[in-house]
Amino acid sequence: MDKFKISGGHPLSGEVPVSGSKNSALPALAACLLTDEPVTLKRIPQARELQTREMPVAHTGAKILDRNGTVEVEARDLERPEAPYDVVKTMRASSLVLGPLVARTGRARVSMPGGCAIGARPINLHVSALEHLGAEIQQSHGYVEAVALDGLRGGEVHFDRITVTGTEDVLMAAVLARGETVIRNAAREPEVTDLADLLTKMGARIEGAGTSIIRVEGVERLHGTEHAIIPDRIEAGTFLLAAAITRGDLMVSDCNPEHVGALIMKMRQAGAEINEDGDSIRVRCPNSAKAVDVTTEEYPGFATDLQAQYMAWMTVARGISFVTETIFENRFMHAPELTRMGANIRIEGRQAIIAGEEQLMGTQVIASDLRASASLVLAALIAKGESTIHRVYHIDRGYEQIERKLAQVGAKIERVQ
Ligand code: EPZ
């Protein structure tokens, strides 16, 4: 299993480009199942989670052509409207094919994703939303079986709590349902808006994406199109924090500053100098940070996917900070590993209390999930001496060649096979 070896103490400088968004690519690929015509998606990041051949989309019988980040999907014949356990167990976002498959073919059989390191992550809200559109759903032997042989019908969906992929799943179902669907308490994440933009290019009729009320007027069929997905805001945020923690001077380019607005506000409060210019952000942080509290929230609040990386920065800040996680019930797995590096962190339920230290120490640590591994990389970039990060397959799931990008801006990092 690959691991990273990192020698700390080298400020990052120069320019690093951001790739396409992993969390936008996944629903975009699933949306291709809604038409029998070819759809071309651009900026698909070469992150492991998106290795197309494994994707549930391929399993359905859709033809996929991946040319170095430009992916053409043609879902002419969907012989297998299903996402089997072997596919879902490696990639829980496979549940995103549930809505498109039942809307397009009248049936879908999808393995239930099960829990992961950061929480139980049920899909009950996806299921009840699709039932509101007339799907008959049974759960048996670890599978969700959805049937709507006469097609779906528009309806009123009100999510009990905001769910990103739940909103995306029901949005993809509603575009082919008869009549109007209203989705209330919808997720406002940029990935939802990007999906709505793609569906609209395919001929869907959607209003209100990006707000908490989305209205969809169903259509008979959708057609092919071309679409470039949005930049990865979590990758952009990770690089901003990498520059700050190393007290560097970095230009993060090909990104959308607005999508990381909440992070930028907190980083400025902590003392970082941040200049936004079109699709680039320059960050300079000559001094150690001032401790600043954060609470994770749904967009446009502070992203839970940046919580771990932010915590790494706070471990060397001046003062005590409180990091509160409101989205997932078990997203502090990085804290004990940061503590092994000399950080001073106490966990009390959904809150971490961090007393900033002068210096972290290089050592061996283990990554537990995607964003936790990014947090350990950031800590190792400033730790005294060398660190070894094990199980970096976690970081490969969501970042495209992160060690190459970091090395290009001055990090002493290498992948050891
Ligand atoms: C998406 O996950 C992202 N994944 C996650 O990114 C991200 O952390 C999360 O949204 C929150 O922003 C993708 O887009 C592929 P949710 P998702 O449904 O949609 C509970 C990363 O690091 N819930 O918004 O699965 C759920 O357990 C990943 O890139 C239910 O109870 O998250 C959680 O506590 C990690 N029932 C909360 O809602 C449901 O049916 C929000 O989850 C659905 C969700």
Coordinates of C-alpha atoms and ligand atoms in Angstrom, one line a residue:
M1 CA 0.0 0.0 0.0
D2 CA 1.3 3.4 -0.9
K3 CA 2.4 5.9 1.7
F4 CA 3.7 9.4 1.7
K5 CA 7.0 10.5 3.2
I6 CA 7.1 14.2 4.0
S7 CA 9.9 16.4 5.3
G8 CA 8.3 19.4 7.1
G9 CA 9.3 23.1 7.3
H10 CA 9.2 24.2 3.7
P11 CA 6.8 27.2 2.9
L12 CA 4.8 26.7 -0.2
S13 CA 5.2 29.2 -3.0
G14 CA 4.2 29.6 -6.6
E15 CA 0.9 28.6 -8.4
V16 CA -1.2 25.5 -8.1
P17 CA -4.2 24.8 -10.4
V18 CA -7.4 23.2 -9.1
S19 CA -8.9 20.2 -10.9
G20 CA -12.6 19.5 -11.6
S21 CA -14.9 18.8 -8.6
K22 CA -15.1 15.1 -7.5
N23 CA -18.4 15.8 -5.9
S24 CA -19.8 17.4 -9.0
A25 CA -18.4 14.7 -11.4
L26 CA -20.2 11.9 -9.6
P27 CA -23.8 13.2 -10.0
A28 CA -22.9 14.5 -13.5
L29 CA -21.9 11.0 -14.6
A30 CA -25.1 9.5 -13.1
A31 CA -27.2 12.2 -14.9
C32 CA -25.9 10.7 -18.3
L33 CA -28.2 7.7 -17.6
L34 CA -31.3 10.0 -18.2
T35 CA -30.8 10.1 -22.0
D36 CA -30.0 7.7 -24.8
E37 CA -27.9 10.3 -26.5
P38 CA -24.2 10.9 -25.9
V39 CA -23.2 13.4 -23.1
T40 CA -19.7 14.8 -23.0
L41 CA -18.3 15.9 -19.6
K42 CA -15.1 17.9 -19.3
R43 CA -12.7 18.5 -16.3
I44 CA -13.5 15.1 -14.8
P45 CA -10.6 14.7 -12.3
Q46 CA -8.5 11.6 -12.5
A47 CA -9.2 10.9 -8.8
R48 CA -9.5 7.2 -8.0
E49 CA -13.1 7.5 -7.1
L50 CA -13.8 8.4 -10.7
Q51 CA -12.1 5.6 -12.5
T52 CA -14.9 5.2 -14.9
R53 CA -14.6 1.5 -15.5
E54 CA -15.6 0.9 -11.9
M55 CA -18.4 3.4 -11.9
P56 CA -22.0 2.1 -11.5
V57 CA -22.8 4.0 -14.7
A58 CA -20.6 1.5 -16.6
H59 CA -22.2 -1.4 -14.9
T60 CA -25.7 -0.5 -16.3
G61 CA -24.5 -1.1 -19.9
A62 CA -23.8 2.6 -20.7
K63 CA -20.8 3.1 -23.0
I64 CA -18.1 5.2 -21.5
L65 CA -15.1 6.8 -23.3
D66 CA -12.6 8.5 -21.0
R67 CA -10.0 10.7 -22.8
N68 CA -7.8 12.1 -20.1
G69 CA -10.6 13.9 -18.2
T70 CA -13.0 14.4 -21.0
V71 CA -15.6 11.6 -20.6
E72 CA -18.3 10.7 -23.1
V73 CA -21.2 8.6 -21.8
E74 CA -23.8 7.0 -24.1
A75 CA -26.5 5.3 -22.2
R76 CA -28.4 4.0 -25.2
D77 CA -29.4 0.6 -23.8
L78 CA -29.5 0.1 -20.0
E79 CA -29.6 -3.7 -19.8
R80 CA -28.8 -3.7 -16.1
P81 CA -30.6 -0.9 -14.2
E82 CA -28.7 -1.7 -11.0
A83 CA -25.7 -0.9 -8.9
P84 CA -24.5 -4.1 -7.3
Y85 CA -22.8 -4.4 -3.9
D86 CA -19.3 -4.9 -5.4
V87 CA -19.6 -1.5 -7.0
V88 CA -21.3 0.4 -4.2
K89 CA -19.0 -1.0 -1.5
T90 CA -16.0 0.8 -3.1
M91 CA -18.0 4.0 -3.9
R92 CA -20.9 4.9 -1.7
A93 CA -22.0 7.7 -4.0
S94 CA -23.2 5.0 -6.3
S95 CA -26.6 5.5 -4.7
L96 CA -26.8 8.5 -7.0
V97 CA -27.9 6.2 -9.9
L98 CA -31.1 5.3 -8.0
G99 CA -33.2 8.3 -9.1
P100 CA -31.9 8.4 -12.8
L101 CA -32.4 4.6 -13.3
V102 CA -36.0 4.5 -11.9
A103 CA -36.9 7.7 -13.8
R104 CA -35.5 6.4 -17.1
T105 CA -36.3 2.7 -17.0
G106 CA -39.1 2.4 -14.4
R107 CA -37.0 0.2 -12.2
A108 CA -33.7 0.3 -10.2
R109 CA -31.9 -2.1 -7.9
V110 CA -29.2 -0.4 -5.8
S111 CA -27.1 -1.9 -3.0
M112 CA -27.4 0.1 0.2
P113 CA -24.1 1.9 0.8
G114 CA -23.7 1.0 4.5
G115 CA -21.7 3.2 6.9
C116 CA -18.2 4.7 6.5
A117 CA -15.5 6.1 8.8
I118 CA -17.2 9.5 9.2
G119 CA -20.7 8.2 10.0
A120 CA -23.7 5.9 9.4
R121 CA -24.7 7.8 6.3
P122 CA -28.1 6.2 5.6
I123 CA -30.1 7.0 2.4
N124 CA -33.5 7.0 4.0
L125 CA -34.1 10.6 2.8
H126 CA -33.4 9.5 -0.8
V127 CA -35.9 6.7 -0.5
S128 CA -38.7 8.7 1.0
A129 CA -38.2 11.5 -1.6
L130 CA -38.5 9.0 -4.5
E131 CA -41.6 7.5 -2.9
H132 CA -43.1 11.0 -3.0
L133 CA -42.7 10.8 -6.8
G134 CA -44.6 7.6 -6.9
A135 CA -41.8 5.0 -6.8
E136 CA -42.7 1.8 -5.0
I137 CA -39.6 1.0 -2.9
Q138 CA -38.7 -2.2 -1.1
Q139 CA -35.5 -2.8 0.9
S140 CA -34.4 -6.4 1.1
H141 CA -31.1 -8.3 1.3
G142 CA -29.1 -5.1 1.5
Y143 CA -30.7 -3.7 -1.7
V144 CA -33.1 -0.9 -2.4
E145 CA -35.5 -2.0 -5.2
A146 CA -37.5 0.9 -6.8
V147 CA -40.3 0.4 -9.3
A148 CA -42.4 2.9 -11.3
L149 CA -43.5 1.1 -14.4
D150 CA -45.9 3.9 -15.4
G151 CA -43.2 6.4 -14.8
L152 CA -42.8 8.9 -12.0
R153 CA -45.2 11.7 -11.2
G154 CA -44.3 15.2 -9.9
G155 CA -44.9 15.8 -6.2
E156 CA -43.9 17.8 -3.1
V157 CA -40.6 16.7 -1.4
H158 CA -39.7 18.3 1.9
F159 CA -36.4 17.1 3.3
D160 CA -36.3 16.7 7.1
R161 CA -32.6 17.7 6.9
I162 CA -30.5 19.0 4.1
T163 CA -28.9 16.3 2.1
V164 CA -26.6 17.0 -0.9
T165 CA -26.8 13.7 -2.8
G166 CA -30.4 13.3 -1.7
T167 CA -31.2 16.6 -3.4
E168 CA -29.2 15.5 -6.5
D169 CA -30.9 12.1 -6.6
V170 CA -34.5 13.4 -6.5
L171 CA -33.6 16.3 -8.9
M172 CA -32.5 13.7 -11.5
A173 CA -35.7 11.7 -11.0
A174 CA -38.0 14.7 -11.1
V175 CA -36.8 16.0 -14.5
L176 CA -38.5 13.0 -16.2
A177 CA -41.5 12.8 -13.9
R178 CA -45.0 13.9 -15.2
G179 CA -45.9 17.3 -13.9
E180 CA -44.3 19.6 -11.4
T181 CA -42.0 18.7 -8.4
V182 CA -41.2 21.1 -5.6
I183 CA -38.1 20.2 -3.5
R184 CA -38.1 22.1 -0.2
N185 CA -35.1 22.3 2.2
A186 CA -33.0 21.4 -0.7
A187 CA -29.2 21.5 -0.5
R188 CA -27.7 24.7 -1.9
E189 CA -24.2 23.3 -2.6
P190 CA -22.5 24.5 -5.8
E191 CA -22.4 20.9 -7.0
V192 CA -26.3 20.9 -6.9
T193 CA -26.3 24.0 -9.1
D194 CA -23.8 22.5 -11.4
L195 CA -25.9 19.4 -11.8
A196 CA -29.0 21.6 -12.5
D197 CA -27.0 23.5 -15.2
L198 CA -26.1 20.2 -16.9
L199 CA -29.7 18.9 -16.7
T200 CA -30.9 22.2 -18.2
K201 CA -28.5 21.8 -21.1
M202 CA -30.0 18.3 -21.6
G203 CA -33.5 19.9 -21.9
A204 CA -34.7 19.8 -18.3
R205 CA -36.9 22.6 -16.8
I206 CA -35.5 23.6 -13.4
E207 CA -35.9 26.8 -11.3
G208 CA -34.3 27.7 -8.0
A209 CA -31.2 25.5 -8.0
G210 CA -28.8 27.0 -5.4
T211 CA -31.7 28.0 -3.2
S212 CA -33.6 25.9 -0.7
I213 CA -36.7 25.6 -2.9
I214 CA -36.2 23.9 -6.3
R215 CA -39.1 23.6 -8.8
V216 CA -38.9 21.1 -11.7
E217 CA -41.4 20.7 -14.6
G218 CA -41.0 17.2 -15.9
V219 CA -40.3 16.6 -19.6
E220 CA -40.8 13.5 -21.9
R221 CA -37.2 12.9 -22.7
L222 CA -33.7 14.6 -22.4
H223 CA -31.0 14.9 -25.1
G224 CA -27.3 14.9 -25.2
T225 CA -25.0 17.9 -24.5
E226 CA -21.5 19.0 -23.5
H227 CA -20.7 20.3 -20.0
A228 CA -17.5 21.3 -18.1
I229 CA -18.0 20.6 -14.4
I230 CA -17.1 23.2 -11.8
P231 CA -13.7 23.4 -10.0
D232 CA -13.2 21.4 -6.8
R233 CA -13.8 23.9 -4.0
I234 CA -12.6 21.4 -1.4
E235 CA -9.3 20.9 -3.2
A236 CA -9.0 24.7 -3.5
G237 CA -9.7 25.1 0.2
T238 CA -7.1 22.4 1.0
F239 CA -4.4 24.3 -0.9
L240 CA -5.3 27.6 0.7
L241 CA -4.9 26.0 4.2
A242 CA -1.6 24.3 3.0
A243 CA -0.2 27.7 2.1
A244 CA -1.3 29.2 5.4
I245 CA 0.0 26.4 7.6
T246 CA 3.4 26.5 5.9
R247 CA 3.4 30.3 6.2
G248 CA 3.8 30.4 2.4
D249 CA 2.8 32.6 -0.5
L250 CA 0.6 30.7 -3.0
M251 CA -1.7 31.4 -5.9
V252 CA -4.5 28.9 -6.2
S253 CA -5.8 29.1 -9.7
D254 CA -8.6 27.7 -11.9
C255 CA -11.0 27.9 -8.9
N256 CA -14.1 29.8 -7.9
P257 CA -13.4 32.0 -4.9
E258 CA -17.1 32.4 -4.1
H259 CA -17.4 28.7 -3.4
V260 CA -14.9 29.0 -0.5
G261 CA -16.2 32.2 0.9
A262 CA -16.8 30.9 4.4
L263 CA -13.3 29.5 4.6
I264 CA -11.7 32.7 3.3
M265 CA -13.6 34.7 6.0
K266 CA -12.3 32.5 8.8
M267 CA -8.7 32.5 7.3
R268 CA -8.7 36.3 7.2
Q269 CA -9.9 36.4 10.9
A270 CA -7.0 34.1 11.7
G271 CA -4.5 36.5 10.1
A272 CA -4.0 35.2 6.5
E273 CA -3.8 37.8 3.7
I274 CA -6.1 36.6 0.9
N275 CA -6.7 38.3 -2.5
E276 CA -9.3 37.0 -4.9
D277 CA -8.8 37.8 -8.5
G278 CA -11.2 36.3 -11.1
D279 CA -10.7 32.5 -10.9
S280 CA -7.6 32.7 -8.7
I281 CA -6.9 33.3 -5.0
R282 CA -3.5 34.5 -3.6
V283 CA -2.9 33.6 0.0
R284 CA 0.0 34.8 2.1
C285 CA 0.5 34.0 5.8
P286 CA 3.9 35.3 7.1
N287 CA 3.0 34.8 10.7
S288 CA 1.4 32.1 12.9
A289 CA -2.3 32.1 12.9
K290 CA -4.6 33.5 15.6
A291 CA -6.9 30.7 17.0
V292 CA -10.4 31.2 15.5
D293 CA -13.4 28.9 16.1
V294 CA -15.4 27.3 13.3
T295 CA -18.7 25.3 13.2
T296 CA -19.4 23.2 10.1
E297 CA -22.7 23.9 8.3
E298 CA -24.4 23.2 5.0
Y299 CA -23.4 25.5 2.1
P300 CA -22.9 28.5 2.1
G301 CA -21.6 27.8 5.7
F302 CA -18.2 26.3 6.6
A303 CA -17.8 23.0 4.7
T304 CA -17.5 19.9 6.8
D305 CA -15.1 18.6 4.1
L306 CA -12.6 21.3 5.1
Q307 CA -12.9 20.8 8.9
A308 CA -10.0 18.4 9.3
Q309 CA -7.6 20.5 7.2
Y310 CA -8.6 23.6 9.2
M311 CA -8.1 21.7 12.5
A312 CA -4.5 20.9 11.4
W313 CA -3.9 24.7 11.0
M314 CA -5.4 25.4 14.4
T315 CA -3.0 22.9 16.1
V316 CA -0.2 25.5 15.5
A317 CA -2.3 28.7 16.1
R318 CA -1.8 31.2 18.9
G319 CA -4.5 30.4 21.5
I320 CA -7.4 28.0 21.9
S321 CA -9.9 27.3 19.2
F322 CA -13.2 25.3 19.1
V323 CA -14.1 23.2 16.1
T324 CA -17.7 22.0 16.0
E325 CA -18.8 19.3 13.6
T326 CA -22.6 19.4 12.9
I327 CA -22.9 17.4 9.7
F328 CA -21.4 14.0 10.5
E329 CA -21.3 12.2 13.8
N330 CA -17.8 10.7 13.6
R331 CA -15.6 13.2 11.8
F332 CA -12.7 13.6 14.2
M333 CA -10.7 10.5 13.3
H334 CA -7.7 12.7 12.4
A335 CA -7.5 14.2 15.9
P336 CA -5.7 11.2 17.6
E337 CA -3.2 11.1 14.7
L338 CA -2.5 14.8 15.0
T339 CA -2.0 14.3 18.7
R340 CA 0.6 11.7 17.8
M341 CA 2.4 14.6 16.0
G342 CA 2.3 16.6 19.2
A343 CA -1.0 18.5 18.8
N344 CA -3.0 19.3 21.9
I345 CA -6.6 18.4 21.1
R346 CA -9.5 17.3 23.4
I347 CA -12.7 15.9 21.9
E348 CA -16.0 16.5 23.7
G349 CA -18.8 15.0 21.7
R350 CA -19.2 17.0 18.4
Q351 CA -16.6 19.6 19.5
A352 CA -12.8 19.6 19.4
I353 CA -10.9 22.0 21.7
I354 CA -7.5 22.8 20.3
A355 CA -4.7 24.5 22.2
G356 CA -2.2 25.7 19.7
E357 CA 1.4 24.4 20.0
E358 CA 4.7 26.0 18.8
Q359 CA 5.7 23.0 16.8
L360 CA 4.5 19.6 15.6
M361 CA 6.9 16.6 15.3
G362 CA 7.3 14.3 12.4
T363 CA 6.2 10.6 13.0
Q364 CA 4.2 7.7 11.5
V365 CA 0.5 8.3 11.2
I366 CA -2.5 6.5 9.5
A367 CA -5.1 8.0 7.3
S368 CA -8.7 7.0 8.1
D369 CA -10.7 8.8 5.5
L370 CA -10.4 11.2 2.5
R371 CA -10.3 14.6 4.3
A372 CA -8.6 13.2 7.4
S373 CA -5.7 12.2 5.2
A374 CA -5.5 15.7 3.7
S375 CA -5.3 17.0 7.3
L376 CA -2.3 14.8 8.1
V377 CA -0.5 15.9 4.9
L378 CA -0.9 19.5 6.0
A379 CA 0.4 18.8 9.5
A380 CA 3.4 16.9 8.1
L381 CA 4.2 19.9 5.8
I382 CA 5.1 21.8 9.0
A383 CA 6.2 19.1 11.4
K384 CA 9.8 19.0 12.5
G385 CA 11.6 16.2 10.7
E386 CA 10.1 13.5 8.5
S387 CA 6.5 12.0 8.7
T388 CA 5.2 8.9 7.1
I389 CA 1.4 8.8 6.2
H390 CA 0.1 5.3 5.7
R391 CA -3.1 4.3 3.7
V392 CA -2.9 7.2 1.3
Y393 CA -5.3 5.4 -0.9
H394 CA -7.9 7.4 1.0
I395 CA -6.5 10.7 -0.3
D396 CA -6.3 9.3 -3.9
R397 CA -10.0 8.8 -3.8
G398 CA -10.6 12.6 -3.9
Y399 CA -7.5 14.4 -5.0
E400 CA -5.8 14.2 -8.4
Q401 CA -2.0 13.6 -7.8
I402 CA -1.9 15.8 -4.7
E403 CA 1.8 14.9 -4.0
R404 CA 2.8 16.1 -7.5
K405 CA 0.9 19.4 -7.2
L406 CA 2.4 20.1 -3.7
A407 CA 5.9 19.2 -4.8
Q408 CA 5.6 21.7 -7.6
V409 CA 5.1 24.5 -5.1
G410 CA 7.9 23.5 -2.8
A411 CA 6.7 20.7 -0.6
K412 CA 9.2 17.9 0.2
I413 CA 6.8 15.0 -0.4
E414 CA 7.2 11.6 -2.1
R415 CA 4.9 8.7 -2.7
V416 CA 6.5 5.4 -1.6
Q417 CA 4.9 2.4 -3.4
Ligands
EPZ1 C1 -22.0 14.9 0.2 O1 -22.3 13.6 0.9 C2 -20.5 14.8 -0.2 N1 -20.3 13.7 -1.0 C3 -19.7 14.7 1.1 O2 -18.3 14.8 0.7 C4 -20.0 15.9 2.0 O3 -19.3 15.7 3.2 C5 -21.5 15.9 2.3 O4 -22.3 16.0 1.1 C6 -21.9 17.2 3.1 O5 -21.5 18.3 2.5 C7 -20.7 13.8 -2.3 O6 -21.2 14.8 -2.8 C8 -20.4 12.6 -3.2 P1 -25.5 14.4 3.0 P2 -23.8 13.1 1.2 O7 -26.5 13.5 2.4 O8 -24.7 13.7 0.2 C9 -27.5 12.5 6.9 C10 -16.1 14.1 0.7 O9 -15.2 14.2 1.6 N2 -28.4 11.8 5.9 O10 -25.6 15.9 2.7 O11 -23.7 11.7 1.4 C11 -26.1 12.1 6.7 O12 -25.8 10.9 7.4 C12 -17.5 13.6 1.0 O13 -15.9 14.5 -0.5 C13 -29.4 11.0 6.4 O14 -29.6 10.9 7.7 O15 -24.1 13.9 2.6 C14 -25.3 13.3 7.2 O16 -25.2 13.3 8.6 C15 -17.6 13.1 2.4 N3 -30.2 10.4 5.5 C16 -26.2 14.5 6.8 O17 -27.5 13.9 6.5 C17 -30.1 10.5 4.2 O18 -30.8 9.9 3.4 C18 -25.7 15.2 5.5 O19 -25.4 14.2 4.6 C19 -29.0 11.3 3.7 C20 -28.2 12.0 4.6

